[in-house]
Structures are given as C-alpha cells and as structure tokens.
Coordinates of C-alpha atoms in Angstrom, one line a residue:
M1 CA -52.2 -7.4 116.5
S2 CA -49.7 -5.9 114.1
I3 CA -46.6 -7.7 112.8
L4 CA -44.4 -5.3 114.8
S5 CA -46.3 -6.1 118.0
I6 CA -46.0 -9.8 117.4
S7 CA -42.3 -9.5 116.8
L8 CA -41.8 -7.5 119.9
F9 CA -43.9 -10.0 121.9
L10 CA -41.8 -12.9 120.6
I11 CA -38.5 -11.2 121.4
T12 CA -39.7 -10.3 124.9
V13 CA -40.7 -14.0 125.5
F14 CA -37.4 -15.2 124.1
V15 CA -35.4 -12.9 126.3
S16 CA -37.5 -13.7 129.4
V17 CA -37.0 -17.4 128.9
K18 CA -33.3 -17.1 128.4
S19 CA -33.0 -15.0 131.6
L20 CA -34.5 -17.7 133.8
P21 CA -32.0 -19.5 136.0
N22 CA -33.2 -22.9 134.9
A23 CA -33.6 -22.1 131.2
E24 CA -32.3 -24.6 128.7
L25 CA -28.7 -24.2 127.8
P26 CA -27.8 -23.3 124.2
A27 CA -28.0 -26.1 121.7
F28 CA -25.1 -27.0 119.5
R29 CA -24.4 -29.0 116.4
E30 CA -22.3 -32.1 116.9
A31 CA -18.6 -31.5 116.2
P32 CA -16.8 -33.8 113.8
A33 CA -14.5 -36.5 115.1
F34 CA -10.8 -35.5 115.1
R35 CA -8.3 -38.4 115.1
N36 CA -4.6 -38.7 115.8
G37 CA -2.1 -38.9 113.1
R38 CA 0.3 -41.9 112.8
E39 CA 3.1 -39.9 114.5
C40 CA 1.1 -39.5 117.7
L41 CA 2.0 -41.5 120.8
K42 CA -0.7 -43.8 122.1
K43 CA -2.6 -42.2 125.0
T44 CA -3.2 -44.0 128.2
W45 CA -5.0 -41.3 130.2
P46 CA -8.1 -42.8 131.9
S47 CA -11.6 -41.7 130.7
S48 CA -13.1 -41.8 134.2
F49 CA -12.3 -40.7 137.7
N50 CA -11.9 -44.4 138.7
N51 CA -8.2 -44.4 137.8
L52 CA -6.6 -41.0 138.0
N53 CA -3.4 -42.2 139.8
H54 CA -1.6 -42.5 136.5
H55 CA 0.6 -39.9 134.8
D56 CA 0.9 -40.0 131.0
P57 CA 3.5 -37.7 129.5
S58 CA 1.9 -38.0 126.1
M59 CA -1.2 -36.1 127.2
I60 CA -1.9 -32.4 126.9
H61 CA -4.1 -31.0 129.7
I62 CA -6.2 -27.9 129.2
A63 CA -8.4 -26.3 131.8
M64 CA -11.4 -24.1 131.0
T65 CA -14.5 -22.9 132.9
L66 CA -18.0 -23.7 131.8
D67 CA -21.2 -21.6 132.5
A68 CA -24.3 -20.7 130.6
T69 CA -23.2 -17.2 129.8
Y70 CA -19.9 -18.1 128.1
L71 CA -20.8 -21.7 127.0
R72 CA -20.9 -20.7 123.3
G73 CA -17.4 -19.3 123.5
S74 CA -16.2 -22.3 125.4
V75 CA -17.5 -24.7 122.7
A76 CA -15.9 -22.7 120.0
G77 CA -12.6 -22.7 121.9
V78 CA -12.6 -26.5 122.3
L79 CA -13.4 -27.0 118.6
S80 CA -10.6 -24.7 117.5
V81 CA -8.1 -26.6 119.7
L82 CA -9.1 -30.0 118.3
Q83 CA -9.3 -28.8 114.7
H84 CA -5.7 -27.6 114.7
A85 CA -4.1 -30.2 116.9
A86 CA -1.8 -32.9 115.3
C87 CA -2.8 -35.3 118.1
P88 CA -6.3 -34.3 119.2
E89 CA -7.0 -37.6 120.9
N90 CA -4.1 -36.9 123.2
I91 CA -5.8 -33.8 124.7
V92 CA -7.7 -33.9 127.9
F93 CA -10.0 -31.0 128.9
H94 CA -10.6 -30.2 132.5
F95 CA -13.8 -28.2 132.8
I96 CA -14.7 -26.3 135.9
A97 CA -18.3 -25.2 136.8
T98 CA -20.3 -23.9 139.7
H99 CA -23.8 -24.8 138.7
R100 CA -25.8 -27.1 136.4
R101 CA -23.0 -29.6 136.0
A102 CA -25.2 -32.4 134.8
D103 CA -26.6 -30.1 132.0
L104 CA -23.2 -28.9 131.1
R105 CA -21.8 -32.4 131.0
R106 CA -24.6 -33.5 128.7
T107 CA -24.0 -30.5 126.4
M108 CA -20.3 -31.2 126.1
T109 CA -20.9 -35.0 125.6
T110 CA -23.4 -34.5 122.8
T111 CA -21.5 -31.8 121.1
F112 CA -18.1 -33.6 121.4
P113 CA -18.9 -37.3 121.6
Y114 CA -15.2 -38.3 121.2
L115 CA -13.8 -35.7 123.6
S116 CA -11.7 -36.8 126.7
F117 CA -12.8 -34.5 129.5
H118 CA -13.5 -34.3 133.2
L119 CA -15.9 -31.9 134.9
Y120 CA -15.1 -30.4 138.4
H121 CA -17.2 -28.6 140.8
F122 CA -15.9 -25.2 141.9
N123 CA -17.2 -24.4 145.4
T124 CA -18.0 -20.7 145.5
D125 CA -17.5 -20.7 149.2
L126 CA -13.7 -20.7 148.5
V127 CA -14.0 -17.1 147.4
R128 CA -16.9 -16.0 149.5
G129 CA -15.8 -12.7 151.3
K130 CA -12.7 -12.4 149.1
I131 CA -14.2 -10.8 145.9
S132 CA -14.8 -7.1 145.7
S133 CA -16.7 -5.3 142.9
S134 CA -14.6 -4.4 139.8
I135 CA -14.9 -2.3 136.7
R136 CA -17.1 -4.9 134.9
R137 CA -19.6 -7.2 136.4
A138 CA -18.3 -10.3 134.6
L139 CA -15.0 -9.9 136.4
D140 CA -16.8 -10.2 139.7
Q141 CA -18.2 -13.7 139.1
P142 CA -16.7 -16.5 141.4
L143 CA -15.9 -18.7 138.4
N144 CA -13.5 -16.0 137.2
Y145 CA -11.4 -16.8 140.2
A146 CA -11.3 -20.6 139.6
R147 CA -8.0 -20.3 137.8
I148 CA -6.4 -19.6 141.2
Y149 CA -7.5 -23.0 142.5
L150 CA -6.5 -25.3 139.6
A151 CA -3.8 -27.0 141.7
D152 CA -6.5 -27.9 144.3
L153 CA -9.2 -29.0 141.9
L154 CA -7.2 -31.2 139.5
P155 CA -5.7 -34.6 140.5
F156 CA -2.0 -34.6 141.5
T157 CA -1.2 -36.7 138.4
V158 CA -1.8 -33.5 136.3
R159 CA 1.6 -31.9 136.6
R160 CA 1.2 -29.2 134.0
I161 CA -1.9 -27.4 132.8
I162 CA -2.8 -24.9 130.1
Y163 CA -5.5 -22.5 131.2
F164 CA -7.7 -20.9 128.5
D165 CA -10.4 -18.3 128.9
S166 CA -13.7 -19.0 127.2
D167 CA -13.5 -16.2 124.7
L168 CA -10.7 -17.4 122.5
I169 CA -9.9 -19.6 119.5
V170 CA -6.6 -21.4 118.8
V171 CA -5.4 -21.5 115.2
D172 CA -2.2 -23.5 115.7
D173 CA -1.2 -26.8 117.2
V174 CA -1.6 -26.4 120.9
A175 CA 1.3 -28.9 121.5
K176 CA 3.6 -26.0 120.6
L177 CA 2.4 -24.0 123.6
W178 CA 2.3 -27.1 125.8
N179 CA 5.9 -27.9 125.2
I180 CA 7.4 -24.6 126.1
N181 CA 10.3 -24.8 128.6
L182 CA 9.2 -23.2 131.9
G183 CA 12.6 -23.6 133.4
A184 CA 12.5 -22.6 137.1
H185 CA 9.3 -20.6 136.6
V186 CA 5.9 -21.7 137.8
L187 CA 4.0 -19.9 135.1
G188 CA 4.5 -19.1 131.4
A189 CA 2.5 -16.5 129.4
P190 CA 3.1 -13.8 126.8
E191 CA 4.5 -10.7 128.5
Y192 CA 4.0 -7.0 127.6
C193 CA 6.7 -5.0 129.2
H194 CA 5.7 -1.7 127.6
V195 CA 2.4 -1.5 129.5
N196 CA 2.1 1.1 132.2
F197 CA 1.4 -0.6 135.5
T198 CA -0.3 2.4 137.0
Y199 CA -3.4 1.5 135.0
Y200 CA -3.9 -1.7 137.0
F201 CA -3.7 -0.3 140.5
N202 CA -5.2 2.8 142.0
S203 CA -3.7 5.7 143.9
R204 CA -4.3 4.1 147.3
F205 CA -1.9 1.3 146.2
W206 CA 0.8 3.5 144.8
S207 CA 0.7 6.0 147.7
S208 CA 1.0 3.2 150.3
P209 CA 4.5 2.7 151.7
V210 CA 3.7 -1.0 152.1
Y211 CA 2.0 -1.8 148.8
G212 CA 3.5 0.8 146.5
T213 CA 6.9 -0.9 146.7
S214 CA 5.6 -4.3 145.8
F215 CA 7.3 -4.3 142.4
T216 CA 10.6 -2.8 143.5
G217 CA 13.6 -4.9 142.5
R218 CA 11.9 -6.9 139.8
R219 CA 11.3 -6.3 136.1
A220 CA 7.5 -6.6 136.3
C221 CA 5.7 -7.0 133.0
Y222 CA 2.0 -7.2 132.3
F223 CA 0.6 -10.6 131.2
N224 CA -2.9 -11.6 130.5
T225 CA -4.2 -14.5 132.7
G226 CA -6.5 -15.8 130.0
V227 CA -3.7 -17.9 128.5
M228 CA -1.3 -19.5 130.9
V229 CA 0.9 -22.6 131.1
I230 CA 1.3 -23.6 134.7
D231 CA 3.6 -26.1 136.5
L232 CA 1.1 -27.4 139.1
R233 CA 3.8 -29.2 141.1
K234 CA 5.8 -26.0 141.6
W235 CA 2.5 -24.2 142.3
R236 CA 1.6 -26.6 145.0
E237 CA 5.1 -26.6 146.5
G238 CA 5.2 -22.8 146.6
K239 CA 1.7 -22.5 148.0
Y240 CA 0.7 -19.9 145.3
T241 CA -3.0 -20.2 145.9
E242 CA -2.4 -18.8 149.4
K243 CA -0.2 -16.0 148.1
L244 CA -3.0 -14.9 145.6
E245 CA -5.6 -15.2 148.3
H246 CA -3.5 -12.9 150.5
W247 CA -3.8 -10.1 147.9
M248 CA -7.5 -10.8 147.5
R249 CA -8.0 -10.2 151.2
V250 CA -5.9 -7.0 151.0
Q251 CA -8.1 -5.8 148.2
K252 CA -11.2 -6.6 150.1
K253 CA -10.0 -4.5 153.1
N254 CA -8.2 -1.6 151.3
R255 CA -9.4 -1.7 147.7
I256 CA -6.1 -1.2 145.8
Y257 CA -7.3 -2.1 142.3
E258 CA -10.4 -2.3 140.1
L259 CA -9.8 -5.3 137.8
G260 CA -11.0 -8.6 139.2
S261 CA -8.6 -11.5 139.4
L262 CA -5.8 -10.0 137.2
P263 CA -4.0 -7.8 139.8
P264 CA -3.3 -10.5 142.3
F265 CA -1.6 -12.5 139.6
L266 CA 0.5 -9.4 138.7
L267 CA 1.4 -8.9 142.3
V268 CA 2.5 -12.5 142.8
F269 CA 4.1 -13.4 139.4
A270 CA 5.0 -10.3 137.4
G271 CA 8.7 -10.3 136.9
D272 CA 8.9 -14.1 137.4
V273 CA 7.1 -15.3 134.3
E274 CA 8.5 -17.4 131.5
G275 CA 7.9 -15.3 128.5
V276 CA 5.9 -16.9 125.7
E277 CA 5.7 -15.7 122.1
H278 CA 3.1 -13.0 121.7
R279 CA 1.4 -15.1 118.9
W280 CA -0.1 -17.2 121.7
N281 CA -2.3 -14.4 123.0
Q282 CA -3.5 -11.9 120.5
H283 CA -5.6 -10.4 123.2
G284 CA -7.9 -7.4 123.6
L285 CA -10.1 -8.2 120.5
G286 CA -13.1 -7.5 122.7
G287 CA -12.0 -3.9 123.2
D288 CA -11.8 -2.3 126.6
N289 CA -13.8 -3.1 129.7
L290 CA -16.3 -0.3 129.2
E291 CA -17.2 0.1 125.6
G292 CA -15.9 -3.0 123.8
L293 CA -14.9 -1.2 120.6
C294 CA -13.4 -3.0 117.7
R295 CA -9.6 -3.5 117.7
D296 CA -7.0 -4.7 115.2
L297 CA -4.5 -7.5 115.7
H298 CA -1.1 -6.7 117.2
P299 CA 1.7 -6.9 114.7
G300 CA 3.2 -10.3 114.1
P301 CA 2.1 -14.0 113.6
V302 CA -1.0 -15.4 115.2
S303 CA -1.6 -18.7 117.0
L304 CA -4.4 -17.7 119.3
L305 CA -7.1 -15.0 119.0
H306 CA -8.5 -13.7 122.3
W307 CA -11.6 -11.5 122.7
S308 CA -10.7 -10.2 126.1
G309 CA -12.6 -7.1 127.0
K310 CA -16.3 -6.3 127.0
G311 CA -17.2 -7.2 123.4
K312 CA -17.7 -10.9 122.6
P313 CA -17.9 -12.1 119.0
W314 CA -21.0 -14.2 119.4
L315 CA -23.0 -11.3 120.8
R316 CA -21.8 -8.8 118.2
L317 CA -22.6 -11.4 115.4
D318 CA -26.1 -12.0 116.7
T319 CA -26.9 -8.3 116.8
K320 CA -25.6 -7.8 113.2
R321 CA -22.9 -5.4 114.5
P322 CA -19.7 -7.5 114.2
C323 CA -16.2 -6.2 114.2
P324 CA -14.1 -7.2 111.3
L325 CA -12.1 -9.8 113.3
D326 CA -15.2 -11.5 114.6
S327 CA -15.5 -13.2 111.2
L328 CA -12.4 -15.3 112.2
W329 CA -14.3 -16.6 115.2
A330 CA -17.5 -17.4 113.3
P331 CA -16.3 -20.7 111.6
Y332 CA -15.9 -22.3 115.0
D333 CA -19.4 -21.4 116.2
L334 CA -21.4 -24.6 116.6
Y335 CA -24.4 -22.8 118.1
R336 CA -27.7 -24.0 116.8
H337 CA -29.8 -20.9 116.3
P338 CA -33.4 -21.1 117.6
T339 CA -36.2 -20.6 115.2
L340 CA -39.3 -18.5 116.2
F341 CA -41.6 -20.1 113.6
C342 CA -42.0 -23.6 112.2
D343 CA -43.5 -24.9 109.0
S344 CA -46.0 -27.3 110.7

C-alpha cells in the first residue's frame, strides 16, 4: 500500500470516528488558574445547586451553549474571558446543553479546574414544531434557540445575564460590559442603524398588511444576538419568551424570514435596545452565511471579536487556510491536536 493510500485511509478513519454520535469529545489542555486581584469583592455565589436562593451582586453571570460541534470555540471563549478579567473568580458561567451533559461537564471541569459553572439541560421539546429551515443548517439547531429560554432555565437569583455565542473571544475586562446601565430596557447590545432591514425579512413579510408594518413608529436598528446583556427580571415580567415564540409560530406557518433565531429578536426588541459600544461586538469575522469569506475589523477599538457567519477560525486554521484575523483567536485555542502516529 502506498504512503498516499495509507494517508487517505487514516484520514477516512479519523473523519468517520469523529462523525459518530458517541465519538469522544475533543481533548483540551488544562487552562491556567486565574485569581482575583486585591480590589475584588469576595464572592459568595454557591458552587452547587444545593443553595441557589442567594443573590450576590459581586458576581458576573455569563451564559453560553455547549455542544460537540462548537466546543472548541466555547473553550476558547471562556479562556479569553478569564484571562482578561480583573476579578475572574467572581465570574459564574451558565452552560446550556442538549446532549452528553456528563461528558461536557467532565471536559469543562478538567479544562478549567477552578471555574465556577453550572450546566443546564435544554429540552428540545420546547422548540419542537417551532423551528423552520434557514439559510444555513447551523442556524436550525435547537440549541441556537436556547437564548430565548434563559429566563426559564436559570435560577431566579440570577437577575442579569450576559449571553455569548460560542465563536467569539473577549479581549477586555468583561466587567465593563456587565456594568452597563440598561435603564428601562430589557436588553442591551451594540446596534447598527445603517443596516437595511429588508435583508432580514422576505417579500412575504413586507407585502403583508399585518406583518409589514411591524416596525412602524419605532427607530428599529439591527443588533447581533451573539452578544447581549439581559435583565432577566424584566424579561420574566414582560413575558418576552412568549413574545418571541409567537413570531416563531408565525414563521412556521407563513415563512417570513430565512435567518434562524435572529428575526424574532428584531421583531420584538429592535428600537427598544440599550445601545452598547460597538467595540463589544466586532462581528461578522466568519464572513457571510454562504461562503464565509475573510473580513476586516470594523473601524474603532475592539473589546470582543466575533466570528459570526459561516467561517470558523478553528476550522480554517486546521485546513491551513486561515484568514488574517484568525491569528487573533489562535492564542486562546486549548485544543489538544490528535496524533496519527506514536513513537512506540
């Protein structure tokens, strides 16, 4: 058998194993321990679910989803948050997963032995019959809709949450984002008011006398739902989960958009968002949803880099076809690359 044949065989075996539903999760190197500075308030948030009836104002709460496909991105995101935080021990992560929770818990515990986190089960039955196909398959996954149900999944003592997608890194102290004043708003995020809304909804939406006037009377601006600061108390009081579900049902029946979980957020919140500095979501680094071409940063300072779009930095790096900005993600990659051959 030629060397080329052996190589193709090994690659085929590797890809086949990775595609099995019960294949091992990626392995990661252990992250260093990050400790609080002297100026940090002492945390009192419990480390287990046995005592979650206590609210600690010194704690920062961050929600992210976990799954096998995006796990490498999630791990890099967590590392970046801890590395740049002034008070990393005062950060609690709230991870949401649909499957393999024991394996995911083990992975996060061994990779971040000092991390305060909780892992929640997202019941996919909540969105069964409410999801319609979109422009990219990844946007159709039930876990992509978990951000709609944070107020139901997290304990009532979590009054505010930062939601982060799994394809971003933070290069600033996340406390600056956490401490923004939401005022009377439920949600805060960077807004982009120059964006043409016709891109996010189809002709059936705009031609409808019922739906086409949905944004009338409000200064609706686009915002990316991969970075949001949410007041969970106001969310629960305003029953915003139900409002988002309403538009999901409308979409299922009439198909008024093509972009997964984003349009319902625009329909419910656009024009009623607390604007956050653009530095907190330099998004679109993954290119568009079809080709994933390389993109440059938006003008201005950077606190968070977000590879929204089709192209993901870990995939482009592995295939030796990275975009220039992917080199900024690479230092946070704890992935332990498998070896096909050993010395023994």
